[in-house]
PDB file of C-alpha atoms in Angstrom:
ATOM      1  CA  UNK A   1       0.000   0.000   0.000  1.00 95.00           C
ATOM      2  CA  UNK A   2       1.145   3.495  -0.691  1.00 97.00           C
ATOM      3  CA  UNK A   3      -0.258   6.675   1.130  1.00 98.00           C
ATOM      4  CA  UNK A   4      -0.685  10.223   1.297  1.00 98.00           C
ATOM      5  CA  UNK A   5      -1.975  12.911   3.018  1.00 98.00           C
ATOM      6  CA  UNK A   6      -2.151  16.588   3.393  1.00 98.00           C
ATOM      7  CA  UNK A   7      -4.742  19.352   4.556  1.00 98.00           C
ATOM      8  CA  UNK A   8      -4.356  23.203   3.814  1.00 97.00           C
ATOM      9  CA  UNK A   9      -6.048  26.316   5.248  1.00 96.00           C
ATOM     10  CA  UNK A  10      -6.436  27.484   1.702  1.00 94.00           C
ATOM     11  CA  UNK A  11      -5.994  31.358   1.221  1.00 93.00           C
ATOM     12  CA  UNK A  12      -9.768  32.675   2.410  1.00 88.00           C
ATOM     13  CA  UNK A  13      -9.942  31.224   5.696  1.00 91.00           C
ATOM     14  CA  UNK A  14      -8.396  31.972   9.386  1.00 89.00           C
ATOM     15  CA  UNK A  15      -9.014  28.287  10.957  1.00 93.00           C
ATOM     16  CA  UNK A  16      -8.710  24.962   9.180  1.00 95.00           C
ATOM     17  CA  UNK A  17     -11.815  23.205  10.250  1.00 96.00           C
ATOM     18  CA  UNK A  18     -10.735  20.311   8.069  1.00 97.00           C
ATOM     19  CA  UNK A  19      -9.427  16.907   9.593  1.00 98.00           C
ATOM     20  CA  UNK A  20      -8.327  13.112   8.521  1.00 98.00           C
ATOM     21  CA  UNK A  21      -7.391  10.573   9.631  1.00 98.00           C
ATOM     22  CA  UNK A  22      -5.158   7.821   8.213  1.00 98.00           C
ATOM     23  CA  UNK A  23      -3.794   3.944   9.569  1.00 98.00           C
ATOM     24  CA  UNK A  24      -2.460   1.189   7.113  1.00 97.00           C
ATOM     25  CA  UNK A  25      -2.344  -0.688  10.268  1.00 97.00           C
ATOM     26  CA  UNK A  26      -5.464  -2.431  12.463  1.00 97.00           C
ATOM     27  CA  UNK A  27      -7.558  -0.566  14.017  1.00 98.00           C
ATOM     28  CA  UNK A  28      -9.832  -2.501  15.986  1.00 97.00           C
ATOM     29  CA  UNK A  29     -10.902  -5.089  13.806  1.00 97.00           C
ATOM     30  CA  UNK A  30     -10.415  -2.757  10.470  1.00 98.00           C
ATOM     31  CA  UNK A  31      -7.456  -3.607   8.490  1.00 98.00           C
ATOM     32  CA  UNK A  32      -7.240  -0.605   7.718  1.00 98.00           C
ATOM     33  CA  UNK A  33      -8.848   3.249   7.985  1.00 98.00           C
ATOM     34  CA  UNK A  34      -9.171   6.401   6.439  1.00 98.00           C
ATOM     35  CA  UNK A  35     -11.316   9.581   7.335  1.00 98.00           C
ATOM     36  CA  UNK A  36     -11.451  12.816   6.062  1.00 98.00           C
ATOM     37  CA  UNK A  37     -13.825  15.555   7.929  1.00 98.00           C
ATOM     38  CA  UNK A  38     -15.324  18.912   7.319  1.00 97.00           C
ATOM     39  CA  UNK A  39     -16.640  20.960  10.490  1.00 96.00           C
ATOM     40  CA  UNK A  40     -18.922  23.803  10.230  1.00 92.00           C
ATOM     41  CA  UNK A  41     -20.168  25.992  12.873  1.00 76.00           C
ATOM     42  CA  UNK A  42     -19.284  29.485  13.840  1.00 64.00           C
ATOM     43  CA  UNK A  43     -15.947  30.408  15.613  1.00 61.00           C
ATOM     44  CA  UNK A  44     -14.003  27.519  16.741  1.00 71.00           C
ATOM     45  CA  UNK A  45     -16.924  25.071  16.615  1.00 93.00           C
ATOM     46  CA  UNK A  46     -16.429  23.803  13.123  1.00 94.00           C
ATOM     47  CA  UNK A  47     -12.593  22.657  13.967  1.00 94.00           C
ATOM     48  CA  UNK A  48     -13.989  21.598  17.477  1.00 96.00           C
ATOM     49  CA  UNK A  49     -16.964  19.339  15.293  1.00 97.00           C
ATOM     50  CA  UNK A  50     -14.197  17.415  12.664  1.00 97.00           C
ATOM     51  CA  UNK A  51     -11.452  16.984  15.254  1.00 97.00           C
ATOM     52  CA  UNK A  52     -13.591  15.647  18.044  1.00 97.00           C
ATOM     53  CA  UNK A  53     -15.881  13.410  15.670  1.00 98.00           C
ATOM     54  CA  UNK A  54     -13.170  11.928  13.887  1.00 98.00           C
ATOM     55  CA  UNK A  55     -11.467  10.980  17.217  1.00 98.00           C
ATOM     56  CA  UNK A  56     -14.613   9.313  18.914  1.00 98.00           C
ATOM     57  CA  UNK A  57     -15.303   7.019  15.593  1.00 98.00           C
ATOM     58  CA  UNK A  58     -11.957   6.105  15.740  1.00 98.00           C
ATOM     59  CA  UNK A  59     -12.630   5.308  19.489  1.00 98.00           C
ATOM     60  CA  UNK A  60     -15.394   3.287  18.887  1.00 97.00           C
ATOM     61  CA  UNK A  61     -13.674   1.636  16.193  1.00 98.00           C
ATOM     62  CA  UNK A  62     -11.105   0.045  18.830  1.00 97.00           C
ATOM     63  CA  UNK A  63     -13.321  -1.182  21.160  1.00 94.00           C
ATOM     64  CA  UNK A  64     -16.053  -2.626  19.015  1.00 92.00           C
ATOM     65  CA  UNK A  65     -13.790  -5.891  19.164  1.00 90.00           C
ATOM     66  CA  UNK A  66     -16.805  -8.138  18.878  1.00 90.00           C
ATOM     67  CA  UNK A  67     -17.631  -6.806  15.137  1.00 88.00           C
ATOM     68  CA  UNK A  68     -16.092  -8.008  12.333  1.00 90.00           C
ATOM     69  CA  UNK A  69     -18.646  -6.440   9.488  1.00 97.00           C
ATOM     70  CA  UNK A  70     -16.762  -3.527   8.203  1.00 98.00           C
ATOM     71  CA  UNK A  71     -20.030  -1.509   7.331  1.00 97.00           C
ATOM     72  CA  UNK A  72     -21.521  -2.362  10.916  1.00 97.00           C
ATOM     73  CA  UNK A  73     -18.187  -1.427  12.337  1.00 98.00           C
ATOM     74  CA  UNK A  74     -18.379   2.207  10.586  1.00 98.00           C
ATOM     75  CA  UNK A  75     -22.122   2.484  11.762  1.00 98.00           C
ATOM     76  CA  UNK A  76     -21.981   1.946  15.067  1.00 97.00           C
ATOM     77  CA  UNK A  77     -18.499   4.157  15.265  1.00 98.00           C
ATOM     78  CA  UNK A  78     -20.355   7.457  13.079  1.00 98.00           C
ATOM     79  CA  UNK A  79     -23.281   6.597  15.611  1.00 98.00           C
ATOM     80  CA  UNK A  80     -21.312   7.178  18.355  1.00 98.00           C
ATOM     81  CA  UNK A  81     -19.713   9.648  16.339  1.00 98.00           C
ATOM     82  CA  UNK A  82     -22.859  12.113  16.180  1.00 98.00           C
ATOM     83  CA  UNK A  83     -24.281  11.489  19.627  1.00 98.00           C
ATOM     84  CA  UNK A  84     -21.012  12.827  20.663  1.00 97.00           C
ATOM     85  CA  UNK A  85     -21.411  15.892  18.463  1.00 97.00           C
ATOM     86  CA  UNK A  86     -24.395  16.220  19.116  1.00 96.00           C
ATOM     87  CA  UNK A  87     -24.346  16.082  23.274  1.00 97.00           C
ATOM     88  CA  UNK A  88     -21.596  18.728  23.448  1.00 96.00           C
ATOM     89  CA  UNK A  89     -23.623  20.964  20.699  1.00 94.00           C
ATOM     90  CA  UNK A  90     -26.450  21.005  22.771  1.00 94.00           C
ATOM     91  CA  UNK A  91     -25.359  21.760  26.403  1.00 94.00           C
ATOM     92  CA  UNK A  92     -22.783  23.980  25.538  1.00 93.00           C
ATOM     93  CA  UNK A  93     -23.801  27.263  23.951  1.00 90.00           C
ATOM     94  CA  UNK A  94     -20.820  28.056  22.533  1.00 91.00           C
ATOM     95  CA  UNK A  95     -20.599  24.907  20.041  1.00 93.00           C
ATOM     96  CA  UNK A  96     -24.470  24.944  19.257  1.00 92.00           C
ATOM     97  CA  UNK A  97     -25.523  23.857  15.799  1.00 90.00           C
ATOM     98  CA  UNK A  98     -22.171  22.839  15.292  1.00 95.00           C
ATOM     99  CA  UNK A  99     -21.646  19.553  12.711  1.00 96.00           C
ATOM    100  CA  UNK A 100     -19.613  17.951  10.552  1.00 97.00           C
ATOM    101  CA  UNK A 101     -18.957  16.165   7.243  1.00 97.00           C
ATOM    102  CA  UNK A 102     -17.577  12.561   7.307  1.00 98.00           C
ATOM    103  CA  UNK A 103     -16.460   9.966   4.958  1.00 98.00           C
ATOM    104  CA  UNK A 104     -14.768   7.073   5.882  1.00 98.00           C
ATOM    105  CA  UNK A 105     -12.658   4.139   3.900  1.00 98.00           C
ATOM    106  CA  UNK A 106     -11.755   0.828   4.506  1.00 98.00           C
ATOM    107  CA  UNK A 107     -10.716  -2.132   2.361  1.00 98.00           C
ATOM    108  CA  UNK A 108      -9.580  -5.445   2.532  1.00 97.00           C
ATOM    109  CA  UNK A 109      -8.324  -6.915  -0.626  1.00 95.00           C
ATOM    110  CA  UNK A 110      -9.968  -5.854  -3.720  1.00 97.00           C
ATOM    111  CA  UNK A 111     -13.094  -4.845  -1.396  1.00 98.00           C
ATOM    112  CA  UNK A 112     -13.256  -1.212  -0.296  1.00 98.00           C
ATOM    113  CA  UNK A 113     -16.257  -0.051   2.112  1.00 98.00           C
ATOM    114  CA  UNK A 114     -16.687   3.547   2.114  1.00 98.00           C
ATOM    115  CA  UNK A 115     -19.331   5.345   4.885  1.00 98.00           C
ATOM    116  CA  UNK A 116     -20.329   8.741   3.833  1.00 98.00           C
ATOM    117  CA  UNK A 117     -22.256  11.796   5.805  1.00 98.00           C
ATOM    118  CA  UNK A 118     -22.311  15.240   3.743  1.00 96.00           C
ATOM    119  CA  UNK A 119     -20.517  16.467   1.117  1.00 95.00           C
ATOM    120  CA  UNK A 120     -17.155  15.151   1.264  1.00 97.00           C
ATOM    121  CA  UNK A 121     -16.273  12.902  -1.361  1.00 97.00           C
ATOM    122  CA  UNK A 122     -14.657   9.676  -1.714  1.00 98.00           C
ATOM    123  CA  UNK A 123     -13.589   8.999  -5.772  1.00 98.00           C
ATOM    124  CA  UNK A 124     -11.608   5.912  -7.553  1.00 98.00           C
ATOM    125  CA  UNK A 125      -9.503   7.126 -10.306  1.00 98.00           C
ATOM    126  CA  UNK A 126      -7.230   4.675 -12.938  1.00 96.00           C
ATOM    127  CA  UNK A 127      -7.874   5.842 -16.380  1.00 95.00           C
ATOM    128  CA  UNK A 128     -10.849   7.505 -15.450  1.00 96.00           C
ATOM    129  CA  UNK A 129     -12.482   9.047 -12.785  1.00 98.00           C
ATOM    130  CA  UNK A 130     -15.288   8.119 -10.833  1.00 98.00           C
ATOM    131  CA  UNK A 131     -17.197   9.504  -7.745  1.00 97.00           C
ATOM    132  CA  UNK A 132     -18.431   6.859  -5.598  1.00 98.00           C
ATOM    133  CA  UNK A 133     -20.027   8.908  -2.530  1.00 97.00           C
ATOM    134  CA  UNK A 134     -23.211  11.390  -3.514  1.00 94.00           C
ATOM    135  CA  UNK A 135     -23.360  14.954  -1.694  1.00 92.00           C
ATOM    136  CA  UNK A 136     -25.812  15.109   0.720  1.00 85.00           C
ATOM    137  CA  UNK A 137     -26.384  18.759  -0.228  1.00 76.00           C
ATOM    138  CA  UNK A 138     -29.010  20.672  -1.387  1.00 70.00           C
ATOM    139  CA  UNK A 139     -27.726  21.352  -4.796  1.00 73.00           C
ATOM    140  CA  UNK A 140     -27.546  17.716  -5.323  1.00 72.00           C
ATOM    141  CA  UNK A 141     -30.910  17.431  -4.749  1.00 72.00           C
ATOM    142  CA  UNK A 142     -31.621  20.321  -7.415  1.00 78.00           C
ATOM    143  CA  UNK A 143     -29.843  18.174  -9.952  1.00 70.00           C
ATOM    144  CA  UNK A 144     -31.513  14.794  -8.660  1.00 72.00           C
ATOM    145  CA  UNK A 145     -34.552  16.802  -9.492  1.00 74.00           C
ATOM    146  CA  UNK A 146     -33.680  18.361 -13.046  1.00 74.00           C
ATOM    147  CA  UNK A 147     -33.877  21.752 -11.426  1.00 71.00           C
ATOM    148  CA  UNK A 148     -30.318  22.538 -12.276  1.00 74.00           C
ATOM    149  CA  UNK A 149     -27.688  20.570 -14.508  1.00 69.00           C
ATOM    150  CA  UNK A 150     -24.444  19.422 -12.702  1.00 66.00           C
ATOM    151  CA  UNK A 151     -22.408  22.430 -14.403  1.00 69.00           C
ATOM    152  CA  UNK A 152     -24.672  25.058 -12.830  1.00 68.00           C
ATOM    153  CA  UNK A 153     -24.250  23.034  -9.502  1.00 67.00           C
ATOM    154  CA  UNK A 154     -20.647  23.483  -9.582  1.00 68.00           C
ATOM    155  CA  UNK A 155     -21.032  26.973  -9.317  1.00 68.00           C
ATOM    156  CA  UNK A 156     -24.662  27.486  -7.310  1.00 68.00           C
ATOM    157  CA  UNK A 157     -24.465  30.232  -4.374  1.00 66.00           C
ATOM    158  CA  UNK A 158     -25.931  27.644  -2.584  1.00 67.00           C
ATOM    159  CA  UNK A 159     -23.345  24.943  -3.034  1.00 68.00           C
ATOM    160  CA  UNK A 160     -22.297  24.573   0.900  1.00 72.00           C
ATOM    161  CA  UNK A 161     -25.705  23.834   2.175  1.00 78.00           C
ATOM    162  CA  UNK A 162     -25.342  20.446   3.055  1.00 86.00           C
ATOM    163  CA  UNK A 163     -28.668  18.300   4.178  1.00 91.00           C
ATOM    164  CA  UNK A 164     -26.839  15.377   6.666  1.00 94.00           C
ATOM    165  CA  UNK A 165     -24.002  16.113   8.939  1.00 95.00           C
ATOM    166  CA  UNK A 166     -22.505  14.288  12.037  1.00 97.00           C
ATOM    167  CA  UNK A 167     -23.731  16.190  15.149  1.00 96.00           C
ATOM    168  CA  UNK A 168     -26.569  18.343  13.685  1.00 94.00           C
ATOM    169  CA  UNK A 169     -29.575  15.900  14.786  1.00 94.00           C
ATOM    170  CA  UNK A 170     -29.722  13.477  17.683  1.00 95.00           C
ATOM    171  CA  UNK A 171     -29.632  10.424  14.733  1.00 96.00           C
ATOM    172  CA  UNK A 172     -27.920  10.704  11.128  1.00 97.00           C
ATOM    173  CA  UNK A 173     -28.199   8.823   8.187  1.00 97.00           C
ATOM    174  CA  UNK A 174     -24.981   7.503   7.122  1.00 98.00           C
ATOM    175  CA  UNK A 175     -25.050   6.314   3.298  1.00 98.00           C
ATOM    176  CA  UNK A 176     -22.712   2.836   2.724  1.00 98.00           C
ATOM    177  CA  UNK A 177     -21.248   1.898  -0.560  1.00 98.00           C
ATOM    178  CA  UNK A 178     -19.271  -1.170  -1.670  1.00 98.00           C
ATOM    179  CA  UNK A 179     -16.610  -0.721  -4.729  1.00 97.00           C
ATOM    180  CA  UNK A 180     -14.473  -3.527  -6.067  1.00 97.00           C
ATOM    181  CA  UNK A 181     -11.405  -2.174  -7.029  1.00 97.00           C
ATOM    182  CA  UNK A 182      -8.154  -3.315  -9.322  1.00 94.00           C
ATOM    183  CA  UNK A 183      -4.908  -3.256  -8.747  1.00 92.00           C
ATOM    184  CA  UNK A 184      -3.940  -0.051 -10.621  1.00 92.00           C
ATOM    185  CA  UNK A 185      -6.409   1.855  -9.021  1.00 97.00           C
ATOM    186  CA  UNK A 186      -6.292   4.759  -6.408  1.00 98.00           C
ATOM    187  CA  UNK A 187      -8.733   6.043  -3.800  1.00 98.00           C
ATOM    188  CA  UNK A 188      -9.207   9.744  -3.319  1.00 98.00           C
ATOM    189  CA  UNK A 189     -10.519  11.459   0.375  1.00 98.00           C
ATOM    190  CA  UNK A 190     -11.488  15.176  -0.109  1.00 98.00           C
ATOM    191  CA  UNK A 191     -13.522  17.488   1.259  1.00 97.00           C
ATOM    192  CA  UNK A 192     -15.624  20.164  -1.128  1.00 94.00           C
ATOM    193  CA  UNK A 193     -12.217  22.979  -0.618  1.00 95.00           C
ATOM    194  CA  UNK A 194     -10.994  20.615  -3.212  1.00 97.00           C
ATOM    195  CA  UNK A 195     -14.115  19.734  -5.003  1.00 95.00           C
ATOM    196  CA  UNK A 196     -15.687  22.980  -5.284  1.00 92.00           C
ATOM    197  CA  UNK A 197     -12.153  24.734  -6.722  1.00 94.00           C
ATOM    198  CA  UNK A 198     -11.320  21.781  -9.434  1.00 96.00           C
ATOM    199  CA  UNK A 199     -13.013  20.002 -11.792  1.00 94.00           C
ATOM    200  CA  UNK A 200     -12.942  15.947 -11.761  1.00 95.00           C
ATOM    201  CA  UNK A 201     -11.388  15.946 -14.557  1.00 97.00           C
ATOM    202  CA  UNK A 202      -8.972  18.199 -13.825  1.00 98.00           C
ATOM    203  CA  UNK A 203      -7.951  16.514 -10.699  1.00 98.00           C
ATOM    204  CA  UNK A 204      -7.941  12.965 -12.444  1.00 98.00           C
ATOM    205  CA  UNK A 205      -5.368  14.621 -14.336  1.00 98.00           C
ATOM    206  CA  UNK A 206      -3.333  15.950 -11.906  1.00 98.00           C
ATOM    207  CA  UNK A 207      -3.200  12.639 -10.206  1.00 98.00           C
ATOM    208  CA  UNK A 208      -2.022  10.754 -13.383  1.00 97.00           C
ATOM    209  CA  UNK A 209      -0.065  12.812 -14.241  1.00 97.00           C
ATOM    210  CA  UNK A 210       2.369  13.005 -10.693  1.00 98.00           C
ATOM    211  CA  UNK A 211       5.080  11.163 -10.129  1.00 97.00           C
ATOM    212  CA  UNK A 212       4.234   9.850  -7.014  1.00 97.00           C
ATOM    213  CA  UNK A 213       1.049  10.187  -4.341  1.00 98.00           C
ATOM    214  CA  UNK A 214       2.619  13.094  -2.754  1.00 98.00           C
ATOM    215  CA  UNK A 215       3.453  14.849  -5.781  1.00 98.00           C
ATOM    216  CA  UNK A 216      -0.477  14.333  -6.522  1.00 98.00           C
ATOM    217  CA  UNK A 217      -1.038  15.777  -3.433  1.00 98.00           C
ATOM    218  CA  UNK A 218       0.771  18.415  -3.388  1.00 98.00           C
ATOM    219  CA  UNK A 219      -0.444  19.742  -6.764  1.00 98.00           C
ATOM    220  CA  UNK A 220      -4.083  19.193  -5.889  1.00 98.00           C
ATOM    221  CA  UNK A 221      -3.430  21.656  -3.078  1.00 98.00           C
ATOM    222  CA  UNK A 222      -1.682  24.143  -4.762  1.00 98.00           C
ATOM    223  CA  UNK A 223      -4.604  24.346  -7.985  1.00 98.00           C
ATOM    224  CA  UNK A 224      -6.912  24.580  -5.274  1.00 98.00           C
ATOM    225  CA  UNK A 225      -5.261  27.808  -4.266  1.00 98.00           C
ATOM    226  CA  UNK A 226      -4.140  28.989  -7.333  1.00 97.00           C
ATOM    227  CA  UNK A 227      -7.707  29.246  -8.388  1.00 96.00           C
ATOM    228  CA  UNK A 228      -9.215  31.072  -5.240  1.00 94.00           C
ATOM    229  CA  UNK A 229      -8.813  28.289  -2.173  1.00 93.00           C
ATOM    230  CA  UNK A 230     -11.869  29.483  -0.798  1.00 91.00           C
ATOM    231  CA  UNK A 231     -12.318  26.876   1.885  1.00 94.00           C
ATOM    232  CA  UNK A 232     -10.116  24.535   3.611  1.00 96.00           C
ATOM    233  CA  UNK A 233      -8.549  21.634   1.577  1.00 98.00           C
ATOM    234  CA  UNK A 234      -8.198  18.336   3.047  1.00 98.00           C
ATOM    235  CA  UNK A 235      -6.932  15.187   0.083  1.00 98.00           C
ATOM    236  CA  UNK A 236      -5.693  11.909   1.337  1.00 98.00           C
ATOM    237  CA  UNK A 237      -4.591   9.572  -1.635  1.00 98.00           C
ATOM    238  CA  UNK A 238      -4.482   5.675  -1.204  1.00 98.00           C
ATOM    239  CA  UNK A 239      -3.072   3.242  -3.921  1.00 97.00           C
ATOM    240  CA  UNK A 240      -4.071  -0.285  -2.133  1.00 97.00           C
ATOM    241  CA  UNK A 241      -1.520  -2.578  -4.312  1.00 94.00           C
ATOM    242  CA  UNK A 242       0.961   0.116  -4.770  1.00 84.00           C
ATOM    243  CA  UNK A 243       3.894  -1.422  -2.554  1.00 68.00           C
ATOM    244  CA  UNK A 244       5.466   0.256   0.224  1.00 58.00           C
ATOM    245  CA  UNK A 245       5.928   4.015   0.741  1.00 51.00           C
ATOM    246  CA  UNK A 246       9.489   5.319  -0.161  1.00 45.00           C
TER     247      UNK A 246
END
């Protein structure tokens, strides 16, 4: 396995309210985990929300020693995840209506489970590209209505409203999706600082056209800023067969 991560303030924002999370190792019964986050709330409570959430599904994941069903392991963890969130939101002013995005990867072979709240994205990407999570947002739900084709959604003043989030209700809706994946193919984590400043295409080509994860990583970061970096930028690049890092 080779591996990659990185997360970025961007050039428009004073706090990175952005987190991930990455282990080639175990945890708990996982072989493996990855998480990327996106907090949202006013003042600190958006950092507070992706930080803290992350860390109590990765909790949860540890001690849930009696599961061995990836996608059961990821719902009770997000579970435990929100009621968190959602506790500290509510009996302490200063984080109310705080929340968070969260996806979350795990594979196991050619099998990759992916567990997805909001609009952070998980993606495959070998000679093309493909989006495997779907934004819980309500520009999404534009398109899924024929309101608005996905070109206009790209660049809708109400892109950022997001309709699920970790922490924002007392229960949350976490979507599941299984991918079977070859062995020349890489998984991309991102949240919408990314998303929302590149087209897929121009990130698949970014990413083929690196010499190495980090170089991919590095350059998605930097043409997220060199064409505004409006929001924080959080990428975390996976290639399951790849061999070892260097």
């Amino acid at each position: 396995m080779k591996l990659f991560s990185i997360t970025d303030i961007g050039r428009r924002r004073e706090i990175n309210e952005d987190y991930l999370y990455t282990s080639d190792k175990p945890v708990g019964n996982l072989p493996n985990l990855f998480i990327v986050a996106d907090g949202m709330g006013g003042h600190n409570a958006g950092d507070y929300a992706s930080k803290h959430a992350v860390e109590k599904a990765v909790s949860a994941i540890e001690q849930y020693t009696d599961e061995y069903d990836a996608e059961n392991i990821l719902q009770k963890a997000i579970d435990d995840a929100n009621a968190h969130i959602n506790q500290i939101s509510r009996q302490n002013s200063k984080y109310k209506g705080m929340g968070t995005t969260l996806v979350a990867v795990t594979f196991e072979g050619c099998h990759v489970t992916v567990a997805n709240v909001g609009d952070s994205r998980m993606y495959v990407i070998n000679d093309f590209i493909t989006q495997i999570t779907k934004d819980h947002s309500l520009v999404e739900e534009m398109v899924d209505m024929g309101g608005i084709d996905r070109e206009a959604a790209r660049v809708h003043p109400d892109k950022n409203i997001i309709t699920r989030a970790i922490g924002v209700k007392e229960y949350v809706l976490v979507d599941f999706f299984d991918v079977h994946i070859g062995p020349a193919e890489k998984l991309l984590l991102c949240t919408d600082g990314l998303t929302n400043m590149l087209k897929d295409d121009e990130i698949h080509r970014i990413v083929m056209d690196s010499s190495s994860l980090e170089d991919a990583g590095r350059r998605l970061v930097g043409a997220a800023n060199e064409n505004g970096g409006r929001d924080n930028i959080a990428v975390v690049l996976v290639e399951p067969f790849g061999g070892r890092n260097d």
